[in-house]
Short mmCIF file of C-alpha atoms in Angstrom, two decimals:
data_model
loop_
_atom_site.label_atom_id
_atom_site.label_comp_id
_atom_site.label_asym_id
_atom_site.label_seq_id
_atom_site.Cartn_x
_atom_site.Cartn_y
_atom_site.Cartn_z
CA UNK A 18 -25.42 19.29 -13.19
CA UNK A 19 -23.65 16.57 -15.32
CA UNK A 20 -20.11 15.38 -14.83
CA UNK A 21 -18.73 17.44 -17.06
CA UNK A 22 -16.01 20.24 -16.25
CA UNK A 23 -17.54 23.59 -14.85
CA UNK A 24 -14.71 25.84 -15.57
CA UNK A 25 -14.53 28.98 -14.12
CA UNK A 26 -18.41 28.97 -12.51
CA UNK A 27 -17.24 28.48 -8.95
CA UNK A 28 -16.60 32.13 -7.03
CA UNK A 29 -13.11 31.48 -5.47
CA UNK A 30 -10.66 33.34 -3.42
CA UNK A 31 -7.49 34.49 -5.60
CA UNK A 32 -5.06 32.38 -3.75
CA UNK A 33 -2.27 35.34 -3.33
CA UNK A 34 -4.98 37.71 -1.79
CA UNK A 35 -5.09 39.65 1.25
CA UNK A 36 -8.05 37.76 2.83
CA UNK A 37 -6.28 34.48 1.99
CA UNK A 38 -3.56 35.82 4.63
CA UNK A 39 -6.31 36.43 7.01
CA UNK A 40 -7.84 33.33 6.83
CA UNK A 41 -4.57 31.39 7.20
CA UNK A 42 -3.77 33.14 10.52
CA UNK A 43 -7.26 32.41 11.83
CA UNK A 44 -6.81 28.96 11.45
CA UNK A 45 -3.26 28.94 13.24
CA UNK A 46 -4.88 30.43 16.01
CA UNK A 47 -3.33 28.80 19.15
CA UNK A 48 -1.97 25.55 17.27
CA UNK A 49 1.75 25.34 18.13
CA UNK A 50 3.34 23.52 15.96
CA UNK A 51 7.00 24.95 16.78
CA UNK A 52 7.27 23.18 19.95
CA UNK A 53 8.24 19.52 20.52
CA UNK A 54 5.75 16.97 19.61
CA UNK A 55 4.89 14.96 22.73
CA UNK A 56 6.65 11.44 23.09
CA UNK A 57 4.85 8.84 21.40
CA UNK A 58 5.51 4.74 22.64
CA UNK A 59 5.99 2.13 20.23
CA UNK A 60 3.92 -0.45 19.90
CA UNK A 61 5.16 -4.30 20.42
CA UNK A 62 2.73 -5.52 18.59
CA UNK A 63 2.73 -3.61 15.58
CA UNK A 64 6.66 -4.01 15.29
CA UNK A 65 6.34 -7.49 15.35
CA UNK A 66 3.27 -7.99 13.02
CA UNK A 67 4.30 -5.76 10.02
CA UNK A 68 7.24 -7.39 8.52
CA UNK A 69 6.40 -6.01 4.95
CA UNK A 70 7.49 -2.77 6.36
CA UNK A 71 4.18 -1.02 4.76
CA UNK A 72 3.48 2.69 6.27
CA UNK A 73 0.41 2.61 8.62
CA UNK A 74 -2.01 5.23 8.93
CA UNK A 75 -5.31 6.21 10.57
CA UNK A 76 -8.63 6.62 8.91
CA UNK A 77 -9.75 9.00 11.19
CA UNK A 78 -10.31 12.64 12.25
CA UNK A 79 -11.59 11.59 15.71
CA UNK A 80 -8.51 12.81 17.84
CA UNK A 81 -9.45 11.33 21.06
CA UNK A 82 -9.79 7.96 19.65
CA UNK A 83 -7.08 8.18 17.48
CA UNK A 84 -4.99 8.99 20.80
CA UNK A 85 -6.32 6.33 22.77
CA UNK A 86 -4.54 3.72 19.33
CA UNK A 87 -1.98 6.07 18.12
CA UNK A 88 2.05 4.44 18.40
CA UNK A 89 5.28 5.14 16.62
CA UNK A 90 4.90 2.50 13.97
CA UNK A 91 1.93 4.53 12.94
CA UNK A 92 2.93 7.47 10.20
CA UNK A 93 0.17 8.77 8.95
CA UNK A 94 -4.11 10.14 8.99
CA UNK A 95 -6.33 10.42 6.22
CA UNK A 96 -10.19 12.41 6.40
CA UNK A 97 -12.44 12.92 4.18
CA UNK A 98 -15.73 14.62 4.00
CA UNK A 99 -17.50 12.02 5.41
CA UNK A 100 -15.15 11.75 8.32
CA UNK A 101 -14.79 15.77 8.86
CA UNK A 102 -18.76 15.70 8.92
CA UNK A 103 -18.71 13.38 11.53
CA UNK A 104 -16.87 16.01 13.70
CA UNK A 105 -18.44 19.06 12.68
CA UNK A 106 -21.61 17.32 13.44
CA UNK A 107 -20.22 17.17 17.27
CA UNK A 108 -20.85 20.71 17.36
CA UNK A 109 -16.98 20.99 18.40
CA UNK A 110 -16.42 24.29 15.77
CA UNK A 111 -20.12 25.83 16.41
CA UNK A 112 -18.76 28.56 18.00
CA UNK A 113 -16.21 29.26 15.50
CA UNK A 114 -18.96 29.72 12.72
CA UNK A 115 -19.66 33.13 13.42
CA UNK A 116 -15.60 34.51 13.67
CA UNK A 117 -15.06 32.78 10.28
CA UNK A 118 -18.40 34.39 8.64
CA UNK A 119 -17.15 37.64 9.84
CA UNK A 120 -13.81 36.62 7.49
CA UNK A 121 -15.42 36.04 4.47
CA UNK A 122 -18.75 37.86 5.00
CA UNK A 123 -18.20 39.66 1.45
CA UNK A 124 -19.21 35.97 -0.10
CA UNK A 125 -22.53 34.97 -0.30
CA UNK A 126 -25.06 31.57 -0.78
CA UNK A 127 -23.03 28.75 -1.66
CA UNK A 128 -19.90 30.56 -2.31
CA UNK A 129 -19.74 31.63 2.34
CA UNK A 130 -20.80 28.01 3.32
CA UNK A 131 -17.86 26.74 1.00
CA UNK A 132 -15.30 28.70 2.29
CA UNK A 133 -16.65 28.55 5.54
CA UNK A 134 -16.22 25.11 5.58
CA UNK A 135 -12.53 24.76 4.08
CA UNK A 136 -11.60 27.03 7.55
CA UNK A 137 -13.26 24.30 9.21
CA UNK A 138 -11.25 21.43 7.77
CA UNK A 139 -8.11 23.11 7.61
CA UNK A 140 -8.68 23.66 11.13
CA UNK A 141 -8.96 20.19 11.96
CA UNK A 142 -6.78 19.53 10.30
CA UNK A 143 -3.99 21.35 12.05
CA UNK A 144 -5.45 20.21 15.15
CA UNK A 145 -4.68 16.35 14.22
CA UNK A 146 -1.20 17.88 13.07
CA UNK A 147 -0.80 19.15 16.23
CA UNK A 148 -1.72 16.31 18.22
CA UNK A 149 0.03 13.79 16.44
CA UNK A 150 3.13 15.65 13.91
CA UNK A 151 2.40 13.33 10.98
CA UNK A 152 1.30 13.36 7.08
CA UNK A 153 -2.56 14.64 7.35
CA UNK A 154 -4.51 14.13 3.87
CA UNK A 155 -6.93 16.71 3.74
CA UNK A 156 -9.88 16.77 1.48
CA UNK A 157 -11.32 19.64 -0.34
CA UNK A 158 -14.78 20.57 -0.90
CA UNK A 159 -16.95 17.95 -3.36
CA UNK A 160 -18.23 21.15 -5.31
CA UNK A 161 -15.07 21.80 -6.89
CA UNK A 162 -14.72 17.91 -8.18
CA UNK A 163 -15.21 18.93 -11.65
CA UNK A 164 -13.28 22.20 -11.76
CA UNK A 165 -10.01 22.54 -12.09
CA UNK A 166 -9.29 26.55 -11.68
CA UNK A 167 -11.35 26.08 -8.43
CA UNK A 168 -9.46 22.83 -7.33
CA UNK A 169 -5.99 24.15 -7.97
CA UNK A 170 -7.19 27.58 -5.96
CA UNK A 171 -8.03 25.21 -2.51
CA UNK A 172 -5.64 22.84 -2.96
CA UNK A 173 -2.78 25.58 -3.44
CA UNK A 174 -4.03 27.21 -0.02
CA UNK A 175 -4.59 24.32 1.88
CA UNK A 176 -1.09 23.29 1.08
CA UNK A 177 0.30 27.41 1.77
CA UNK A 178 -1.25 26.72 5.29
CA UNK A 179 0.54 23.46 6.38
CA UNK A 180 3.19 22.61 3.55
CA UNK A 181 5.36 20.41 5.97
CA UNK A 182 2.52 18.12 6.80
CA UNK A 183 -0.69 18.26 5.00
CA UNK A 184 -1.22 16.00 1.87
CA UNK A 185 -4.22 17.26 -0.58
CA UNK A 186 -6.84 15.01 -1.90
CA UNK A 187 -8.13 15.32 -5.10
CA UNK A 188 -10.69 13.16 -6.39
CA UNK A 189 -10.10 10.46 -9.86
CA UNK A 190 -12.37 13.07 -12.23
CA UNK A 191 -10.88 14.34 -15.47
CA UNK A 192 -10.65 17.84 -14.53
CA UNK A 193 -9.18 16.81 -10.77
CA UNK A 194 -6.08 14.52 -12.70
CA UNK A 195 -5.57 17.89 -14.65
CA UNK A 196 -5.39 19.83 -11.84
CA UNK A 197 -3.01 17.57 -9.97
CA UNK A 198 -0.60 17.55 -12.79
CA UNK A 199 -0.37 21.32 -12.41
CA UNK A 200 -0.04 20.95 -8.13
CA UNK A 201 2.70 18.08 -8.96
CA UNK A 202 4.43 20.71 -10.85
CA UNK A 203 4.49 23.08 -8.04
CA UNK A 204 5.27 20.17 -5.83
CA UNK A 205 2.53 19.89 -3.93
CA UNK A 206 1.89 16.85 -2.77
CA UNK A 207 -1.41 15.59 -3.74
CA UNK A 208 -3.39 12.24 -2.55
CA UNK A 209 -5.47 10.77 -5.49
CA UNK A 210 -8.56 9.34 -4.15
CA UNK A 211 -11.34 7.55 -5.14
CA UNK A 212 -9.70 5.39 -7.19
CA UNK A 213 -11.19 1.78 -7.70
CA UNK A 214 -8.41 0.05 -10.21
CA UNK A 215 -5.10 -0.74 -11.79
CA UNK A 216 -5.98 1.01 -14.65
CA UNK A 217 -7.32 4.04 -13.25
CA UNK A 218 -4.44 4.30 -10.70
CA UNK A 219 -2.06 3.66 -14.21
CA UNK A 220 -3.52 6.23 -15.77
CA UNK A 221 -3.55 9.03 -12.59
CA UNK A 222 0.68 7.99 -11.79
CA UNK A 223 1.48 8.32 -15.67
CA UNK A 224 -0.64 11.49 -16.46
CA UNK A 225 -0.56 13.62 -13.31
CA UNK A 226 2.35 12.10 -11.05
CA UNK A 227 -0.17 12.50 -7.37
CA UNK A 228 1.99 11.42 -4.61
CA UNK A 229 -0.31 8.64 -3.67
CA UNK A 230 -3.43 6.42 -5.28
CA UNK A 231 -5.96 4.97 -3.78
CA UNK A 232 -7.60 1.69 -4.21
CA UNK A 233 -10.80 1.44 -2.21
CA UNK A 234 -10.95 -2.47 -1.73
CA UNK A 235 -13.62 -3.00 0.82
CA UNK A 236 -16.16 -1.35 -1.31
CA UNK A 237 -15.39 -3.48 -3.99
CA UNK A 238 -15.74 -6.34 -2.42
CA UNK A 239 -18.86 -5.02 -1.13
CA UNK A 240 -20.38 -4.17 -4.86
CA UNK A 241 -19.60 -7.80 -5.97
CA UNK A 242 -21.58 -9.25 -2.73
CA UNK A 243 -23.88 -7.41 -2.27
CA UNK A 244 -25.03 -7.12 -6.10
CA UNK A 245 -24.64 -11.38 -5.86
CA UNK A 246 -22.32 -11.42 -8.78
CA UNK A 247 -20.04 -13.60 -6.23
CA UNK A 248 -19.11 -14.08 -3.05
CA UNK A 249 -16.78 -10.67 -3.21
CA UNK A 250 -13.56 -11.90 -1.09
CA UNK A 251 -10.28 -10.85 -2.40
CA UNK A 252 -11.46 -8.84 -5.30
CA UNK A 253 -10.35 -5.65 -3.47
CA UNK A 254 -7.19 -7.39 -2.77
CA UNK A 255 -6.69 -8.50 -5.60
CA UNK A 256 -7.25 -4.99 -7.61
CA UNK A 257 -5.23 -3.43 -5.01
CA UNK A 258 -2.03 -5.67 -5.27
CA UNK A 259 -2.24 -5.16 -9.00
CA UNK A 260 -2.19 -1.91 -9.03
CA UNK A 261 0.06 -1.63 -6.55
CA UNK A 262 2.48 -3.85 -9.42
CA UNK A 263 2.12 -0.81 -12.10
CA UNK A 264 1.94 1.83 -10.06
CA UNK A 265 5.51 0.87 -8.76
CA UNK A 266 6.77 -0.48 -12.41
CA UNK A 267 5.61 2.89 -13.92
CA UNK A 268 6.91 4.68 -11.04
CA UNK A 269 10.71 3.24 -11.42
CA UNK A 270 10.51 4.40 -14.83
CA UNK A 271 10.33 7.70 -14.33
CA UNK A 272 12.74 10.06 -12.12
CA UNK A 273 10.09 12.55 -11.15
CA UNK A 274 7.39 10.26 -10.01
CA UNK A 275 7.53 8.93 -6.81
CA UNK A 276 3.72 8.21 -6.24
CA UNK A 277 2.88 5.32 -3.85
CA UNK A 278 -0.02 3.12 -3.32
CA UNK A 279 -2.58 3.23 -0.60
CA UNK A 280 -5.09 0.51 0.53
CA UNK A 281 -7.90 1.99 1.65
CA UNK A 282 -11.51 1.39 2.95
CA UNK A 283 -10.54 -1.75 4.63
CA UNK A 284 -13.51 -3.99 6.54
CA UNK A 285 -11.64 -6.61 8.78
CA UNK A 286 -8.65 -6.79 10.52
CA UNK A 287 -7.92 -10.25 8.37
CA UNK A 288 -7.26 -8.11 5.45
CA UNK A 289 -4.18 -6.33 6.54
CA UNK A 290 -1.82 -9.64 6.01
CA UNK A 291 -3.33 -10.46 2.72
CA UNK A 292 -2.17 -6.88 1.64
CA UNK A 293 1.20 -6.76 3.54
CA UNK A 294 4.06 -4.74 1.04
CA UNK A 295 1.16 -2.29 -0.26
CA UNK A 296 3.15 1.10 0.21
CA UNK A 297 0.88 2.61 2.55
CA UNK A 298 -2.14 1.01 4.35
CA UNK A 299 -5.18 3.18 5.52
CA UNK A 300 -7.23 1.56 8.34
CA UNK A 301 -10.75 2.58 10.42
CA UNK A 302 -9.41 2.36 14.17
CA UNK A 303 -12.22 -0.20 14.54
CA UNK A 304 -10.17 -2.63 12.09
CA UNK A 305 -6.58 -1.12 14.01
CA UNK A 306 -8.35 -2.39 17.51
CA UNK A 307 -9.38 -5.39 15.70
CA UNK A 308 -5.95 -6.48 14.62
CA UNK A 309 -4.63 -5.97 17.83
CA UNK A 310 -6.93 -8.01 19.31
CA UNK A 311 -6.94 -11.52 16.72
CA UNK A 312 -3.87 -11.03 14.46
CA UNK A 313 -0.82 -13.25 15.58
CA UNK A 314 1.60 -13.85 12.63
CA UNK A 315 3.54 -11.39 10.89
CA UNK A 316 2.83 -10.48 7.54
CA UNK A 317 4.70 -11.84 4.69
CA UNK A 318 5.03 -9.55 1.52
CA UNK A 319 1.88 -10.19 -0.89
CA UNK A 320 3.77 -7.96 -3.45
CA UNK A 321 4.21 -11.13 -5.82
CA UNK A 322 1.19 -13.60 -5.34
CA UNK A 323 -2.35 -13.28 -6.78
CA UNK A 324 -5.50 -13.92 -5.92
CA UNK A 325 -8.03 -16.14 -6.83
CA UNK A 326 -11.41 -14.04 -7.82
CA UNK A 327 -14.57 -16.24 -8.76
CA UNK A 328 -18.08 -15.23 -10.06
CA UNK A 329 -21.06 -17.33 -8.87
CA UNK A 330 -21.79 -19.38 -12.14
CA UNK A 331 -25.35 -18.04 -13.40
CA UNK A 332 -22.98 -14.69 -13.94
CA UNK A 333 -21.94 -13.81 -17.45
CA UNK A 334 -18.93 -12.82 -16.72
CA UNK A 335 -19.32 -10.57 -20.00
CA UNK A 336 -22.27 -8.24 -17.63
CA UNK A 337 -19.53 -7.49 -15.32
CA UNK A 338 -16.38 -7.49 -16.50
CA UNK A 339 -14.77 -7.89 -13.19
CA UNK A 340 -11.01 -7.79 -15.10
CA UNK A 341 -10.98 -4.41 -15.67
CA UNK A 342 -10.48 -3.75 -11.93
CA UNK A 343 -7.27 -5.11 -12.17
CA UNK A 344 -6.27 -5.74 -16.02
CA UNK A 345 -4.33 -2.46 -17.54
CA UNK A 346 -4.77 -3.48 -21.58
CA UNK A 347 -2.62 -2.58 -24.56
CA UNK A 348 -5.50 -0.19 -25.46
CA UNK A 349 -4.81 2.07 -21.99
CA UNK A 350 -1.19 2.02 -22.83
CA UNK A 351 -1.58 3.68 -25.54
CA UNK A 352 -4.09 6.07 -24.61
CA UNK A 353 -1.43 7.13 -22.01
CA UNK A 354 1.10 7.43 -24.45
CA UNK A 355 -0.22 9.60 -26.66
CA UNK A 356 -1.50 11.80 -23.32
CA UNK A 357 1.73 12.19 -22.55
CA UNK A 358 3.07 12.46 -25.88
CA UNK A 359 0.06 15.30 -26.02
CA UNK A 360 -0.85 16.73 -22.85
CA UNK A 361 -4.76 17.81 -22.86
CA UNK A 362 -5.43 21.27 -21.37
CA UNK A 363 -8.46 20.46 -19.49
CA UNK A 364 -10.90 17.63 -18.40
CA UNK A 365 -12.64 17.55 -21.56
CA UNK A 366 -10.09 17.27 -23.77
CA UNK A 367 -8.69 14.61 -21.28
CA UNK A 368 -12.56 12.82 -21.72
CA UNK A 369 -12.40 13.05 -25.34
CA UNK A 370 -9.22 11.74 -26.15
CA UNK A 371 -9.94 8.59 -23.82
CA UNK A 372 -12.88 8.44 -26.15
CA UNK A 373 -10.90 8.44 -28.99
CA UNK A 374 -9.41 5.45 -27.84
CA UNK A 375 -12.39 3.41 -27.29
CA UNK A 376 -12.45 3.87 -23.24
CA UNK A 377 -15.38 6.31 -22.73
CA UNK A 378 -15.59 3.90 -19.61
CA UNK A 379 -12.98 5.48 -17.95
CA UNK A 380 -14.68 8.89 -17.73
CA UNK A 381 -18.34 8.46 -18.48
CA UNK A 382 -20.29 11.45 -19.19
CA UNK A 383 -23.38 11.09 -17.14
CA UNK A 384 -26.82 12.92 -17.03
CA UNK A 385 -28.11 14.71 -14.33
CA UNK A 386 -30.72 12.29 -13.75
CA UNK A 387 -27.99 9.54 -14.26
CA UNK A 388 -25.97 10.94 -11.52
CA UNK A 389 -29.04 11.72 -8.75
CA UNK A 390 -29.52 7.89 -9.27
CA UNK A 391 -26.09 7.00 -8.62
CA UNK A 392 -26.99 9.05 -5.35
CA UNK A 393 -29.43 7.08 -4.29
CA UNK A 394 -27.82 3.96 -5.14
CA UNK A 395 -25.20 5.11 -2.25
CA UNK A 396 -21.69 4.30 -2.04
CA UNK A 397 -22.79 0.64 -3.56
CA UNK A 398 -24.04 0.86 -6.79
CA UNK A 399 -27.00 -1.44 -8.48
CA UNK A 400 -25.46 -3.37 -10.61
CA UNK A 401 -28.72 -4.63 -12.48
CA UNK A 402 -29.09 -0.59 -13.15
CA UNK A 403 -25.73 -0.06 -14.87
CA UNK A 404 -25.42 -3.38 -16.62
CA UNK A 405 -26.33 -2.36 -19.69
CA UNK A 406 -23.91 0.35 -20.11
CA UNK A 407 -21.08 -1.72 -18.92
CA UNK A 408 -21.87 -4.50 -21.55
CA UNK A 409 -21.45 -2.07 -23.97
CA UNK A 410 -18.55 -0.43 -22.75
CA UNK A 411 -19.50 2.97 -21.84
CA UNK A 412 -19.52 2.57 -18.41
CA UNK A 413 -17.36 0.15 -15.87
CA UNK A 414 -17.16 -0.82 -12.25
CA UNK A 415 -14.12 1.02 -11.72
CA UNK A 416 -15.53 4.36 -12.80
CA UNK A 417 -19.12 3.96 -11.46
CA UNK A 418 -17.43 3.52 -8.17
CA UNK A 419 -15.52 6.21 -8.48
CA UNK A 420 -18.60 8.19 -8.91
CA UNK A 421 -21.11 6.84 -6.95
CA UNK A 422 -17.84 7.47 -4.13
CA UNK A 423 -18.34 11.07 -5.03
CA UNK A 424 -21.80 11.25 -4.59
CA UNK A 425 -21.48 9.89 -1.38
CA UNK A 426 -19.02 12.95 -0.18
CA UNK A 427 -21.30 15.36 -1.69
CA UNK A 428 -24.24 14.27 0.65
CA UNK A 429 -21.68 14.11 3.61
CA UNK A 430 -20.15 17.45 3.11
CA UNK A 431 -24.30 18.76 2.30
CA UNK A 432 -24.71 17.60 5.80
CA UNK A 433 -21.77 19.67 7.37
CA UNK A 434 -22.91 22.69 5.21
CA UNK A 435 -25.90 22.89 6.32
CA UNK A 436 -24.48 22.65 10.21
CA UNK A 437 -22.52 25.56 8.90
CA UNK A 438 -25.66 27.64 7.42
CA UNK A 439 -27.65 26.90 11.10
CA UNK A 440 -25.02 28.61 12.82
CA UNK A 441 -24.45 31.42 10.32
CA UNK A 442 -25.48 34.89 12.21
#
């Protein structure tokens, strides 16, 4: 299947029916979240070391761990379906597969193990809510990326089941910005993720108002290494801290919007000064432990410096055209204008008018045989592959990223499906 919104082909749920309010209830099944949350210490060294003040969160959904690190100056966990696979995997909700089949046993193929895994998550979900009484973003299922009737159906329950705490993620696709406009209306809060650039993140805050954006840093850093375009340091931080700078410009400009930036996918612990004053800051424990252990001087706001981003010199810089990571052009101004201006209906019209305006890079249209490539490229494209296209201009980093990200949650959350289907009666 292409890229392309699949409107209306995924069997749903109606969010207001009966079964809904079954689900919901087995889910809050023994989590108590009306008593007191437990006492939580703060940490020394994390008071000291963050003078920018940026909100701190966990990348994690391993609660044991995320005890053993977890302090006051911490606010915040983010999963995803890699992360969430990692745990079903465990065999932890093996047991439960059966109860939550017997929910939802009028669905069938695809449509059971989909459902049957959003009780899952949810479930975790609550049970890192429980634990720890702060923001959870919660990520749906990667088969309803490209619809936008089935997107707004999860996203509206998963928010009906936790509303105080849990954040929805929605990934950067034309038909998932569409769909968080409509959440944003409801006020829902909604995490954009997958996001790889200034412009991308420009275009999410002005068209769709999510609550936060994402810039995945270490994976860019990683595509311009390990594709020897350069050496790859600071272009994440870099991208980040510029779009960071319009996300908050736009963001002042507008009384409704109140989205925020997150840095996400960090490496190494040495990163977290370079991106001090970044709204919110998503870190591995690994890289948590890891700044405990070597960093010394507290940050110093970032929000107003630059950084210095070199290709090695054989590059063209015209095959990679690194600036669109963190450039936002006259040309995407205007497209957003006259989005606004206009509002498009659905991802396709959303595609085609960025077309319109010269930037079919921002949402490519790819072939299935395009897109199993991507897959096998993993979550670091070939750049050799995709040169072409991005020479011409129907294709950038930012976007392929953002896609070949997808790709790499589709095979994670294939993996906890099929956990689910082995334990299916």
């Amino acid at each position: 299947m292409s890229n392309l919104d699949t409107a209306k082909s995924i069997e749903i749920i109606s969010p207001d029916s009966p079964q809904v309010e079954r689900i919901a209830a087995f889910v809050h099944d023994g989590i108590d979240l009306d008593s007191p949350p437990r006492e939580v210490q703060p940490s020394s060294f994390w008071q000291r070391i963050n003078g920018a003040e940026t909100s701190l969160w966990i990348d994690s959904g391993d609660i044991e761990s995320i005890d053993s690190l977890w302090n006051e100056q911490f606010s915040g966990l983010t999963t995803n379906n890699t992360l969430l696979n990692r745990e079903i995997q465990n065999g932890i909700y093996d047991d439960l597969i059966p109860s939550a089949q017997d929910l939802v046993g009028n669905l069938r193929g695809q449509a059971l193990l989909r459902e049957i895994a959003f009780i899952l998550n949810v479930r975790h979900a609550l049970r890192l809510v429980e634990r720890f009484r702060c923001d959870v973003s919660v990520e749906l299922h990667t088969d309803v990326a490209n619809d936008t009737e089935a997107t707004l159906a999860y996203a509206r329950r998963c928010h009906q089941i936790c509303p105080e705490f849990f954040i929805v993620k929605v990934p950067l696709t034309p038909a998932g910005l569409i769909a968080i406009k409509q959440l944003r209306d409801e006020d829902i809060r909604v995490n954009c993720t997958l996001g790889f650039s200034a412009r991308q993140n420009y275009v999410a805050t002005a068209l769709s108002r999510p609550s936060f954006v994402n810039v995945f840093l270490g994976r860019l850093n990683s595509y311009v290494a390990e594709n020897q375009l350069g050496d790859g340091n600071l272009v994440g931080e870099k991208t980040t801290l510029a779009s960071q700078g319009e996300v908050a410009t736009f963001t002042r400009g507008l009384p409704r919007t109140d989205t925020r930036q997150i840095a996400a996918s960090l490496r190494e612990a040495s990163q977290l000064p370079r991106l001090a004053g970044v709204d919110v800051i998503t870190m591995p424990l690994k890289v948590a432990r890891q700044a405990e252990e070597t960093l010394q001087d507290p940050w110093q706001s970032q929000l107003h410096d630059t950084y210095d981003v070199h290709l090695f010199d054989k590059i063209d810089p015209e095959t990679v055209h690194l600036e669109k990571l963190w450039a936002v052009r006259k040309i995407e101004r205007s497209f957003v204008q006259k989005a606004i201006l206009s509002p498009p209906t659905d991802g396709d019209q959303l595609r085609e008018m960025a077309a319109d305006y010269d930037l079919e890079d921002l949402f490519p249209v790819m072939a299935d045989e395009q897109l199993s490539t991507i897959a096998e490229d993993g979550k670091i494209p070939n750049h050799q592959r995709w040169q072409d296209g991005i020479v011409r201009g129907d294709l950038a980093i930012d976007s392929l990223m953002t896609l070949a990200g997808l790709a790499s949650f589709t095979d994670a959350q294939a993996k906890l499906d099929q956990r689910i289907s082995e334990h299916l009666r």
